[in-house]
């Protein structure tokens, strides 16, 4: 379409209609996608520095807004970048999460009983002027946000909350940057669940974008006020080149009732649907070895074979089988599927009713979208195409708010719907209000097949060949709050391979894995119901995968915490506590995510008799709808109102086992040999402790005797102590998916050959 003269402009519009910014802890930033199908291209000489800065901090994604002038016939010209145009931009941001209805039922408000005005982060509006210039104005920050939380009689004010800033570029376009990914809380608050944590706040936000354009023509000035656009400041997308099977654009078009084209374009309609599963192999091991077609897919046998595997949304989608696509978790309807509009596009493609507009010079991978022209409609679609459209439980960038209906029509939009403008009742902070608070809690909880593009599941680290868990070493949901920016990005290297890069999160050391904050006696002893000695304990634990054991005395107002490191190879978890005064103990089992479990809670099999408490939980454990806990740091918290002696032992049904034997040397020394070459683990180390009342618990590192395969080394160590009655062998290592673990064995030394 040929540009019109700025003298013919009769109205002004802002595009994209909804811009997407993403939080990051770096001062550096890049521009989000501006052409449908294009991927962000931040400046950076290496893969490691594309989306992170030189210090390893996550770059923010800026949402760039432009102004377009239209004549009475719908023809347009871009106004940003014109020397004759000055634009006064104004943005209002807010975060209403702490005052929003709880997710998913919404029967009551989060932080019920506290003043709503104290819970909303509303720094107000900011303005900036955009012109064509070589020296854009200084950034304008939203840095005076405030929230007040109250627990009991203790109030905590968190002020100077930074939600982002405004900038303009050399063409006068508006750049909106989001927050730093910082989540904060009242000192007394805990992270107890996935969606609705009380007395917490984060720094995502949303709000309207306004513009007043002044056009100078022939010495006269004409002013136009544009209809507001909107900006969402969302969490990062750690696989920016991967695409979700159903995007936010697809979901909104379905909500608007927009029909599929009579003859879909392969490039613009079919390619995005077929490309999504091809990118999933970078973020999901389940996709490895599948979806190997090359573009354009035009031959009839391949079209028939692929279409046969797509679940029909009018016939129960995938039907819960593994043979149909897309394989995503879905809770807003019974089974996942493409939207009806997407399915209709694929149905036409299957029938051969589509335009093959693929150019031979593009090769077989993807079109050069970045070289395509920027258009108003393209800006709208590009921003939303790079966002998650399923499942909205609750979502990442936006959720059910975007597709809610009233009387069968979209509730929160102006008509005609494809204009993508919110209705007048939508206020700053409304779109993101019911997203998880803080966002990191649900980001950790959403494991397999939820959001594999923004939040990868399994990845292949650069220079490696095997998949590992993307969130390895994060361990618990609160760990995600502190460690999210140390996680890796998934990008394609020069050879087209999907690799994880720029990960700076270190593996925990053996000392960190085994650290217990309270004093533990390894040599257990005592009258019934306690284990009388280590020998009886060793006999009871024989053959089990022991996670931890010991004897301790409670301290008033100081709970004991026993760390239990579990992996994808572990099944049922069993915890046994013995205590002569068991009723005085308060015991809680805390999964890596969600609330701690008390004896008798649903899903926690509990038995109590004769001073013995046993807790059993099947893994993976169903924390809440669609969220399961397995690998990571589990904790057992034990407390009492006075000093109480108790004993503790935790075991698991596990594939991580290792034989261990002891032998006596002629000099009276004791040799412990541990062999875990047959265990399915990627690495491991071990230490040995002599357990004897007369001896200090000296740790002796085991030495390697050489690798016998990819799994691990055979290790052995010498303990030159004659009086040790038992040896405690403690092995720390990493599972195939990269999760740390601790396993223990108790060996008798008084029956040595």
XYZ file of C-alpha atoms in Angstrom:
753
model
C 0.000 0.000 0.000
C 1.405 3.371 -1.031
C 1.868 5.889 1.775
C -0.520 8.806 1.939
C 0.619 12.374 2.544
C 0.628 13.503 6.160
C -1.575 16.372 4.972
C -4.352 13.824 4.297
C -4.362 12.363 7.822
C -7.769 12.490 9.529
C -7.124 10.174 12.482
C -4.183 8.631 14.342
C -3.737 5.124 15.753
C -1.111 3.557 18.016
C 0.316 0.155 17.107
C 0.809 -2.450 18.361
C -2.610 -2.289 19.970
C -1.184 -4.435 22.783
C 2.569 -4.275 23.293
C 4.524 -6.843 25.290
C 7.418 -5.843 27.544
C 9.307 -8.389 29.664
C 11.052 -7.908 32.989
C 14.797 -8.363 33.476
C 17.487 -7.449 35.995
C 19.803 -5.775 33.452
C 19.896 -2.137 32.372
C 20.270 -3.363 28.786
C 17.225 -4.097 26.641
C 16.087 -5.225 23.209
C 12.967 -4.692 21.102
C 10.253 -7.349 20.987
C 9.037 -8.903 17.696
C 7.528 -6.411 15.242
C 6.768 -8.715 12.304
C 4.658 -11.886 12.735
C 6.965 -14.891 12.887
C 10.130 -12.853 13.457
C 12.249 -13.573 16.525
C 14.001 -10.929 18.632
C 17.558 -10.130 17.578
C 19.267 -8.359 20.488
C 22.776 -7.039 19.928
C 25.403 -9.497 21.108
C 28.505 -11.083 19.657
C 27.803 -14.535 21.113
C 24.792 -16.628 22.039
C 25.661 -16.028 25.694
C 25.381 -12.242 25.332
C 22.259 -12.012 23.167
C 19.707 -12.083 25.957
C 22.010 -11.527 28.931
C 24.552 -8.785 29.514
C 28.259 -9.264 30.234
C 27.477 -9.742 33.948
C 24.983 -12.518 33.211
C 21.889 -10.433 33.958
C 18.702 -10.839 31.912
C 18.075 -8.098 29.361
C 14.620 -6.585 29.378
C 12.341 -6.733 26.363
C 11.014 -3.309 25.443
C 7.613 -2.825 23.844
C 7.980 -0.300 21.011
C 4.931 1.741 19.981
C 4.490 3.708 16.759
C 1.876 6.170 15.526
C 0.169 5.829 12.154
C -1.967 8.432 10.409
C -5.012 7.332 8.360
C -7.119 9.050 5.734
C -10.861 8.572 5.259
C -10.280 5.544 3.001
C -8.219 3.543 5.494
C -4.881 4.233 3.834
C -2.069 5.128 6.214
C 1.367 6.610 6.741
C 3.693 6.049 9.695
C 4.045 9.306 11.606
C 6.882 8.285 13.902
C 10.112 9.136 12.142
C 8.657 12.162 10.332
C 10.402 15.469 11.029
C 7.049 17.289 10.890
C 5.522 15.205 13.707
C 5.812 15.566 17.493
C 4.170 12.991 19.746
C 3.350 13.404 23.412
C 3.285 9.922 24.873
C 1.644 9.061 28.190
C 1.564 5.687 29.953
C -0.116 4.558 33.170
C 1.087 1.356 34.847
C -0.313 -0.558 37.802
C -0.022 -3.920 39.531
C -3.281 -5.092 41.157
C -2.317 -8.681 41.908
C -2.367 -8.420 45.705
C -5.944 -7.064 45.626
C -7.331 -9.305 42.868
C -9.820 -12.173 43.268
C -8.090 -15.439 44.100
C -7.330 -17.769 41.225
C -9.053 -19.853 39.955
C -12.467 -19.628 41.652
C -12.443 -15.916 42.538
C -14.844 -16.368 45.455
C -12.873 -13.956 47.620
C -10.112 -11.400 47.292
C -6.428 -12.016 47.887
C -5.272 -10.583 51.223
C -8.852 -10.454 52.439
C -9.290 -8.098 55.380
C -6.591 -5.657 54.290
C -7.366 -2.306 52.691
C -7.578 -2.621 48.908
C -5.886 0.747 48.382
C -2.864 -0.491 50.352
C -2.459 -3.515 48.066
C -2.381 -1.851 44.640
C 0.936 -0.663 43.221
C -0.085 2.454 41.313
C 2.773 4.877 40.612
C 0.501 6.883 38.311
C 1.112 8.220 34.813
C 4.332 9.280 33.115
C 4.866 11.265 29.944
C 7.642 11.665 27.394
C 7.937 13.498 24.062
C 8.955 11.731 20.874
C 10.446 13.477 17.843
C 12.857 12.597 15.084
C 16.180 13.346 16.786
C 19.691 12.086 17.356
C 19.432 12.784 21.099
C 16.290 11.211 22.609
C 15.231 12.525 26.033
C 16.308 10.914 29.302
C 14.300 7.906 30.536
C 11.295 8.540 32.781
C 10.875 5.944 35.544
C 7.860 4.475 37.344
C 9.822 4.216 40.583
C 7.478 5.373 43.333
C 5.236 2.337 43.656
C 4.085 1.453 47.141
C 2.288 -1.404 48.875
C 1.390 -2.018 52.514
C 0.919 -5.496 53.988
C -0.341 -6.255 57.487
C -0.042 -9.537 59.370
C -1.731 -9.349 62.752
C -0.641 -6.035 64.219
C 2.590 -5.817 62.215
C 2.457 -3.610 59.126
C 5.148 -3.515 56.459
C 5.354 -0.765 53.847
C 7.330 -1.594 50.717
C 8.008 1.605 48.822
C 10.050 2.815 45.880
C 8.767 -0.135 43.847
C 10.061 0.166 40.285
C 7.603 -0.963 37.593
C 9.648 0.201 34.616
C 10.407 3.274 32.548
C 9.641 5.171 29.344
C 12.115 5.993 26.598
C 11.898 7.152 23.005
C 14.138 6.204 20.112
C 15.610 8.412 17.386
C 12.322 8.248 15.441
C 10.175 9.307 18.385
C 8.750 5.821 18.896
C 7.808 5.020 22.480
C 9.731 2.306 24.331
C 8.135 0.858 27.466
C 10.415 -1.209 29.699
C 9.106 -3.337 32.554
C 10.400 -4.051 36.049
C 13.475 -5.877 37.330
C 11.830 -9.206 38.138
C 11.954 -8.347 41.841
C 9.391 -9.978 44.139
C 9.039 -8.766 47.732
C 7.024 -9.674 50.825
C 6.075 -8.899 54.384
C 8.769 -10.390 56.699
C 6.156 -12.736 58.142
C 4.863 -13.976 54.790
C 5.589 -17.426 53.414
C 5.505 -18.826 49.914
C 2.793 -21.391 50.527
C 1.178 -22.044 47.171
C 1.371 -21.538 43.426
C -1.125 -18.797 42.575
C -2.273 -16.696 45.540
C 0.506 -16.081 48.047
C -0.607 -13.604 50.684
C 1.456 -10.509 51.508
C 3.648 -10.804 48.411
C 4.094 -8.464 45.447
C 6.036 -8.528 42.181
C 6.793 -5.923 39.512
C 4.867 -7.040 36.442
C 2.231 -4.527 35.349
C -0.067 -3.323 32.602
C -1.841 -0.162 31.548
C -2.907 2.179 28.744
C -0.612 3.898 26.255
C -1.853 7.286 25.021
C -0.546 9.625 22.347
C -1.231 13.140 21.115
C 0.303 13.736 17.692
C 1.033 17.236 16.402
C 1.545 17.465 12.624
C 3.032 20.608 11.076
C 1.980 21.151 7.474
C 2.651 24.418 5.649
C 3.188 26.378 8.841
C -0.064 25.141 10.402
C -0.355 22.658 13.266
C -2.959 19.916 13.491
C -3.404 17.882 16.685
C -4.790 14.357 16.912
C -5.525 12.293 20.011
C -5.143 8.584 19.381
C -7.326 5.911 20.900
C -5.300 4.267 23.713
C -3.256 1.149 23.132
C -2.119 -1.087 26.014
C 1.132 -2.513 27.349
C 1.712 -5.693 29.364
C 4.987 -6.089 31.286
C 5.332 -9.860 31.635
C 7.905 -12.441 32.819
C 10.850 -13.304 30.539
C 10.632 -15.743 27.646
C 13.593 -18.083 28.073
C 13.173 -19.696 24.646
C 12.514 -16.581 22.535
C 12.883 -18.448 19.234
C 10.386 -21.182 20.184
C 6.672 -20.816 19.562
C 3.617 -21.994 21.474
C 1.117 -24.237 19.614
C -1.650 -21.763 20.421
C -0.569 -18.153 20.775
C -2.335 -15.290 22.499
C -3.194 -13.998 19.023
C -4.866 -17.311 18.119
C -6.864 -17.374 21.343
C -8.106 -13.788 20.986
C -9.070 -14.297 17.325
C -11.090 -17.320 18.408
C -12.782 -15.294 21.159
C -13.677 -12.617 18.590
C -15.184 -15.232 16.272
C -12.791 -14.396 13.421
C -13.134 -17.053 10.719
C -10.287 -18.843 8.970
C -9.316 -17.405 5.553
C -11.069 -18.972 2.561
C -7.628 -19.889 1.200
C -5.036 -19.779 3.977
C -1.552 -18.515 3.211
C 1.090 -21.153 3.855
C 3.564 -18.535 5.105
C 1.223 -16.533 7.331
C -1.384 -19.105 8.417
C -0.095 -22.675 8.044
C 3.601 -22.174 8.809
C 3.088 -20.839 12.383
C 1.056 -23.933 13.308
C 3.491 -26.415 11.753
C 6.571 -24.594 13.035
C 5.549 -24.680 16.691
C 6.065 -28.441 17.217
C 9.368 -28.237 15.321
C 10.654 -25.748 17.906
C 9.441 -27.808 20.869
C 12.428 -30.168 20.614
C 14.541 -27.359 22.048
C 12.512 -27.165 25.246
C 10.908 -30.588 25.689
C 12.546 -34.001 25.538
C 9.215 -35.555 24.549
C 9.478 -33.767 21.185
C 12.967 -35.064 20.382
C 13.035 -37.155 17.226
C 9.600 -35.979 16.078
C 8.196 -33.263 13.799
C 11.049 -33.511 11.330
C 9.262 -32.146 8.276
C 10.830 -29.459 6.110
C 8.986 -26.399 4.856
C 6.965 -25.988 2.814
C 4.916 -29.105 3.557
C 2.834 -29.382 0.405
C 2.829 -33.051 -0.643
C -0.434 -34.881 -0.056
C 0.932 -37.923 1.883
C 2.655 -35.730 4.483
C -0.368 -33.433 4.782
C -2.579 -36.459 5.375
C -0.189 -38.013 7.908
C 0.227 -34.807 9.926
C -3.446 -33.826 9.901
C -4.414 -37.279 11.137
C -2.443 -36.557 14.323
C -4.155 -33.235 15.135
C -6.924 -33.399 17.728
C -10.292 -32.076 16.552
C -11.500 -29.347 18.974
C -15.114 -30.237 18.158
C -14.476 -33.875 19.142
C -12.737 -33.638 22.513
C -9.354 -32.451 21.218
C -6.587 -34.962 21.900
C -8.965 -37.116 23.922
C -6.282 -37.614 26.537
C -4.148 -39.809 24.271
C -0.447 -39.459 23.508
C -1.020 -40.001 19.793
C -2.677 -36.657 19.044
C -1.331 -33.106 19.082
C -0.861 -30.710 20.763
C 0.423 -32.384 23.922
C -0.228 -29.614 26.436
C -1.815 -29.606 29.856
C -5.235 -27.979 29.666
C -7.626 -27.211 32.494
C -9.977 -24.713 30.884
C -11.554 -27.589 28.955
C -11.343 -31.347 29.225
C -8.526 -31.940 26.727
C -6.141 -29.677 24.820
C -6.531 -28.773 21.174
C -5.824 -26.081 18.653
C -8.479 -23.379 18.511
C -11.338 -24.104 16.073
C -9.955 -21.373 13.796
C -6.487 -22.969 13.782
C -8.018 -26.381 13.143
C -10.025 -25.025 10.210
C -6.817 -23.610 8.697
C -5.168 -27.022 8.981
C -8.255 -28.703 7.561
C -8.054 -26.503 4.461
C -4.307 -27.185 4.204
C -4.985 -30.916 4.420
C -7.525 -30.604 1.597
C -5.059 -28.650 -0.566
C -7.102 -25.441 -0.334
C -4.271 -23.044 0.467
C -1.862 -20.685 -1.285
C 1.713 -21.940 -1.439
C 3.433 -18.549 -1.166
C 6.756 -20.015 -0.012
C 9.779 -18.804 -1.992
C 12.439 -21.293 -3.034
C 15.291 -18.992 -1.988
C 14.150 -19.258 1.647
C 15.320 -22.857 1.891
C 13.524 -25.296 4.191
C 13.573 -23.726 7.658
C 11.718 -20.431 8.033
C 11.044 -17.313 5.961
C 13.193 -14.216 6.566
C 10.401 -12.534 8.509
C 12.689 -9.801 9.850
C 12.992 -8.421 6.300
C 9.214 -8.230 5.806
C 7.652 -4.743 5.946
C 6.322 -3.387 9.233
C 2.571 -2.732 9.124
C 0.004 -1.706 11.751
C -1.800 -5.062 11.626
C 1.523 -6.891 11.580
C 2.659 -5.096 14.736
C -0.557 -6.145 16.491
C -0.176 -9.778 15.505
C 3.593 -9.997 16.076
C 3.359 -8.896 19.708
C 0.616 -11.389 20.583
C 1.906 -14.241 18.424
C 4.996 -14.461 20.663
C 2.825 -15.025 23.767
C 1.199 -18.085 25.322
C -2.453 -18.716 24.451
C -2.965 -22.002 26.316
C -3.337 -23.093 28.950
C -4.762 -20.121 30.839
C -4.126 -21.558 34.274
C -3.578 -18.755 34.893
C -1.236 -17.815 31.986
C 2.037 -15.925 31.596
C 1.513 -12.636 29.776
C -2.261 -12.563 30.197
C -5.031 -15.007 30.986
C -8.771 -15.540 30.959
C -9.426 -11.809 31.246
C -8.586 -11.582 27.538
C -11.231 -14.110 26.466
C -13.957 -13.652 29.097
C -17.438 -13.392 27.628
C -20.703 -11.818 28.688
C -23.932 -12.714 26.903
C -21.846 -14.714 24.442
C -19.640 -11.766 23.476
C -16.112 -10.756 24.549
C -16.528 -8.865 27.800
C -13.503 -6.577 27.949
C -13.103 -5.327 24.365
C -14.495 -2.553 22.215
C -16.244 -3.453 18.974
C -15.555 -4.224 16.213
C -13.398 -6.781 17.969
C -10.429 -7.194 15.620
C -9.398 -3.603 16.453
C -7.907 -4.992 19.700
C -8.861 -2.037 21.881
C -10.006 -2.570 25.449
C -13.389 -1.363 26.650
C -13.566 1.774 28.787
C -14.158 -0.187 32.014
C -10.692 -1.810 31.762
C -8.283 -0.001 34.092
C -4.502 -0.116 34.645
C -3.464 -3.400 36.231
C -6.654 -5.284 35.297
C -5.152 -7.535 32.611
C -2.397 -9.031 34.795
C -4.318 -8.861 38.095
C -5.124 -12.571 38.365
C -1.777 -13.881 37.227
C 0.204 -15.825 39.847
C 1.639 -13.784 42.715
C 4.580 -13.735 42.659
C 5.067 -14.862 39.065
C 8.121 -16.978 39.962
C 6.037 -19.341 42.126
C 3.955 -20.578 39.203
C 6.943 -20.365 36.871
C 8.636 -22.998 39.040
C 5.503 -25.119 39.397
C 4.726 -25.261 35.677
C 6.779 -28.250 34.687
C 6.099 -30.730 31.884
C 3.874 -29.681 28.974
C 2.586 -26.437 30.414
C 4.416 -23.541 28.792
C 7.463 -25.065 27.120
C 8.297 -21.962 25.063
C 8.610 -19.235 27.743
C 9.439 -21.748 30.476
C 11.458 -24.683 29.061
C 11.020 -28.179 30.480
C 14.092 -30.136 29.370
C 17.063 -28.704 27.493
C 20.401 -29.756 26.019
C 23.256 -27.629 27.406
C 25.731 -26.340 24.871
C 28.502 -28.876 24.117
C 26.372 -31.668 25.635
C 24.204 -34.313 23.997
C 21.694 -35.325 26.680
C 18.614 -33.537 27.950
C 18.554 -32.212 31.511
C 15.902 -30.337 33.482
C 15.936 -26.618 32.731
C 15.164 -25.771 36.377
C 17.801 -28.101 37.854
C 19.345 -26.832 41.101
C 16.536 -24.339 41.652
C 15.183 -26.894 44.150
C 12.179 -25.002 45.544
C 9.714 -22.382 44.330
C 11.266 -19.718 46.555
C 14.564 -20.606 44.890
C 13.057 -19.452 41.597
C 12.439 -16.032 43.149
C 16.149 -15.617 43.837
C 17.648 -17.606 40.965
C 15.438 -17.016 37.909
C 17.942 -14.721 36.191
C 20.705 -17.337 36.534
C 18.779 -19.855 34.423
C 19.714 -20.484 30.814
C 18.260 -19.339 27.505
C 17.446 -21.834 24.754
C 18.625 -20.662 21.334
C 19.689 -22.180 18.046
C 23.411 -22.286 17.371
C 25.160 -21.767 14.033
C 24.399 -25.376 13.059
C 20.696 -25.037 13.827
C 20.847 -27.098 17.035
C 18.780 -26.054 20.030
C 21.135 -25.453 22.948
C 20.942 -24.011 26.446
C 23.347 -21.106 26.938
C 24.169 -18.372 29.466
C 23.307 -20.446 32.537
C 25.156 -19.226 35.620
C 23.381 -21.160 38.374
C 26.005 -23.359 40.080
C 25.380 -26.872 41.301
C 25.168 -27.137 45.096
C 28.238 -28.535 46.809
C 28.152 -31.744 48.821
C 28.402 -29.675 51.997
C 25.427 -27.538 50.952
C 23.369 -30.604 50.107
C 23.996 -32.294 53.437
C 23.918 -29.233 55.683
C 21.462 -29.451 58.578
C 21.049 -26.283 60.625
C 20.516 -28.092 63.924
C 22.869 -30.404 65.802
C 22.419 -34.044 64.826
C 23.810 -37.039 66.625
C 24.709 -39.726 64.127
C 25.096 -42.448 66.781
C 21.448 -43.027 67.686
C 20.569 -44.666 71.011
C 17.859 -44.678 73.646
C 15.010 -46.628 75.233
C 11.861 -47.682 73.397
C 10.324 -46.361 71.209
C 13.721 -45.059 70.034
C 16.090 -47.183 68.031
C 18.350 -48.591 70.762
C 21.502 -48.430 68.659
C 22.884 -47.918 65.178
C 22.780 -51.646 64.539
C 19.007 -51.808 64.914
C 18.612 -48.710 62.738
C 20.904 -50.203 60.094
C 18.880 -53.415 60.088
C 15.591 -51.528 59.673
C 16.971 -49.443 56.812
C 18.753 -52.304 55.043
C 18.021 -52.344 51.329
C 16.293 -48.942 51.343
C 17.437 -45.776 49.605
C 18.188 -43.723 52.719
C 17.868 -39.954 52.332
C 18.799 -38.910 55.861
C 18.835 -40.162 59.457
C 19.941 -39.056 62.897
C 19.020 -38.191 66.457
C 18.371 -34.667 67.705
C 16.928 -32.655 70.579
C 14.405 -29.940 69.830
C 15.109 -26.359 70.810
C 12.407 -23.996 71.978
C 11.293 -21.573 69.231
C 13.834 -22.990 66.777
C 12.374 -25.569 64.374
C 14.613 -28.302 63.017
C 14.736 -28.743 59.238
C 15.772 -32.023 57.606
C 16.612 -31.557 53.885
C 15.588 -34.374 51.542
C 16.867 -34.134 47.958
C 14.706 -36.081 45.510
C 14.986 -36.643 41.761
C 12.944 -37.839 38.802
C 14.136 -41.382 39.664
C 12.410 -41.475 43.061
C 9.012 -42.938 43.898
C 7.338 -43.205 47.295
C 8.855 -41.095 50.087
C 8.678 -42.408 53.666
C 9.559 -40.455 56.811
C 9.710 -42.119 60.237
C 10.042 -40.219 63.507
C 10.444 -41.935 66.882
C 9.938 -40.062 70.133
C 8.904 -41.008 73.677
C 6.985 -37.718 73.860
C 5.631 -37.732 70.310
C 2.543 -35.639 71.095
C 4.770 -32.651 71.885
C 6.285 -32.658 68.387
C 4.857 -30.632 65.529
C 5.885 -32.177 62.208
C 5.406 -30.780 58.696
C 6.452 -32.171 55.314
C 7.138 -29.374 52.803
C 7.257 -30.252 49.068
C 9.386 -28.133 46.705
C 6.229 -26.170 45.888
C 2.956 -25.498 47.621
C 1.989 -25.524 51.301
C 3.591 -27.722 53.936
C 1.647 -30.871 54.801
C 0.608 -31.822 58.324
C 0.050 -35.442 59.392
C -3.357 -36.526 58.142
C -3.538 -34.024 55.272
C -4.928 -35.238 51.962
C -2.319 -37.190 50.018
C -0.085 -37.756 53.056
C -0.596 -41.296 54.351
C -0.114 -41.111 58.117
C 0.242 -43.774 60.801
C 0.941 -43.135 64.482
C 1.414 -45.739 67.201
C 3.596 -46.390 70.254
C 5.730 -43.279 69.890
C 6.290 -43.775 66.165
C 5.044 -41.475 63.402
C 5.238 -42.597 59.771
C 4.465 -40.319 56.823
C 4.251 -41.646 53.263
C 3.618 -39.781 50.025
C 3.471 -41.101 46.469
C 5.596 -39.297 43.883
C 4.857 -37.292 41.860
C 2.690 -35.607 44.483
C -0.407 -33.726 43.309
C 0.033 -30.298 44.920
C -2.983 -28.646 43.273
C -4.780 -28.576 39.941
C -2.238 -29.330 37.226
C 0.775 -28.953 39.534
C 2.904 -31.906 40.667
C 5.938 -32.060 42.940
C 8.718 -34.607 42.656
C 12.313 -33.551 42.061
C 13.885 -30.884 44.226
C 14.327 -30.068 47.884
C 11.714 -31.532 50.205
C 11.895 -30.589 53.889
C 10.715 -32.087 57.134
C 10.278 -29.444 59.835
C 10.197 -30.620 63.461
C 9.478 -28.339 66.427
C 8.345 -28.492 70.050
C 7.718 -26.079 72.910
C 10.564 -27.574 74.977
C 13.530 -29.923 74.642
C 12.489 -33.320 73.297
C 14.774 -36.113 72.086
C 13.657 -37.715 68.830
C 15.039 -39.857 66.013
C 14.551 -39.344 62.311
C 14.894 -41.495 59.193
C 13.741 -40.844 55.612
C 13.805 -43.332 52.727
C 12.533 -43.491 49.159
C 11.688 -46.090 46.554
C 14.430 -45.144 44.134
C 16.375 -46.228 41.093
C 19.425 -44.592 42.668
C 21.037 -47.391 44.636
C 24.633 -48.440 45.129
C 26.348 -51.465 46.684
C 28.815 -50.778 49.482
C 31.087 -53.191 51.346
C 33.684 -52.895 54.097
C 36.861 -54.895 54.582
C 39.557 -54.908 57.275
C 43.221 -54.366 56.484
C 46.119 -56.181 58.136
C 47.031 -52.959 59.920
C 43.587 -52.796 61.520
C 42.264 -50.112 59.205
C 38.802 -50.273 57.702
C 38.247 -49.955 53.961
C 34.888 -48.842 52.605
C 34.111 -49.458 48.955
C 31.184 -47.828 47.177
C 30.293 -48.755 43.604
C 27.697 -46.739 41.752
C 28.779 -47.467 38.201
C 25.476 -49.255 37.642
C 23.304 -46.465 39.012
C 21.620 -44.170 36.434
C 23.367 -41.035 37.672
C 25.573 -38.587 35.832
C 28.118 -37.996 38.595
C 28.667 -38.638 42.275
C 31.046 -38.326 45.198
C 31.066 -39.951 48.600
C 32.349 -39.477 52.137
C 32.536 -41.964 54.980
C 32.007 -41.330 58.690
C 32.931 -43.785 61.450
C 30.047 -43.998 63.908
C 31.286 -44.810 67.384
C 30.574 -43.168 70.736
C 34.312 -42.890 71.433
C 35.251 -41.327 68.095
C 34.804 -37.959 66.488
C 32.831 -37.983 63.255
C 35.777 -37.435 60.970
C 34.890 -37.256 57.296
C 37.161 -39.192 54.952
C 36.882 -38.405 51.256
C 36.714 -41.432 48.978
C 39.182 -41.686 46.130
C 38.390 -42.600 42.559
C 39.575 -45.882 41.087
C 38.779 -44.914 37.516
C 35.643 -44.557 35.450
C 33.929 -47.672 34.183
C 31.291 -45.993 32.066
C 29.277 -42.856 31.563
C 27.377 -43.228 34.814
C 29.955 -42.628 37.526
C 33.273 -43.660 39.048
C 33.967 -46.532 41.383
C 35.161 -44.953 44.610
C 36.780 -46.290 47.755
C 38.289 -44.885 50.906
C 40.313 -45.911 53.930
C 39.343 -45.216 57.533
C 42.319 -46.000 59.743
C 40.246 -46.475 62.892
C 39.948 -49.832 64.603
C 37.129 -49.087 67.035
C 34.446 -47.953 64.572
C 31.400 -50.206 64.873
C 29.523 -48.752 61.909
C 30.328 -46.643 58.894
C 28.015 -44.036 57.463
C 28.452 -43.752 53.690
C 27.019 -40.543 52.277
C 26.851 -40.172 48.487
C 25.962 -36.909 46.750
C 25.502 -36.614 43.026
C 23.353 -35.608 40.087
C 20.527 -37.482 38.368
C 20.289 -37.786 34.567
C 18.013 -34.728 34.512
C 20.500 -32.728 36.560
C 18.743 -32.835 39.931
C 21.042 -33.124 42.982
C 20.551 -35.978 45.429
C 21.864 -37.349 48.728
C 21.835 -41.067 49.536
C 23.165 -42.864 52.599
C 24.171 -46.366 53.666
C 24.949 -47.799 57.103
C 27.547 -50.598 57.188
C 28.541 -52.814 60.116
C 32.259 -53.229 60.779
C 32.173 -55.784 63.604
C 31.569 -58.672 61.218
C 34.405 -57.988 58.809
C 36.104 -60.964 57.182
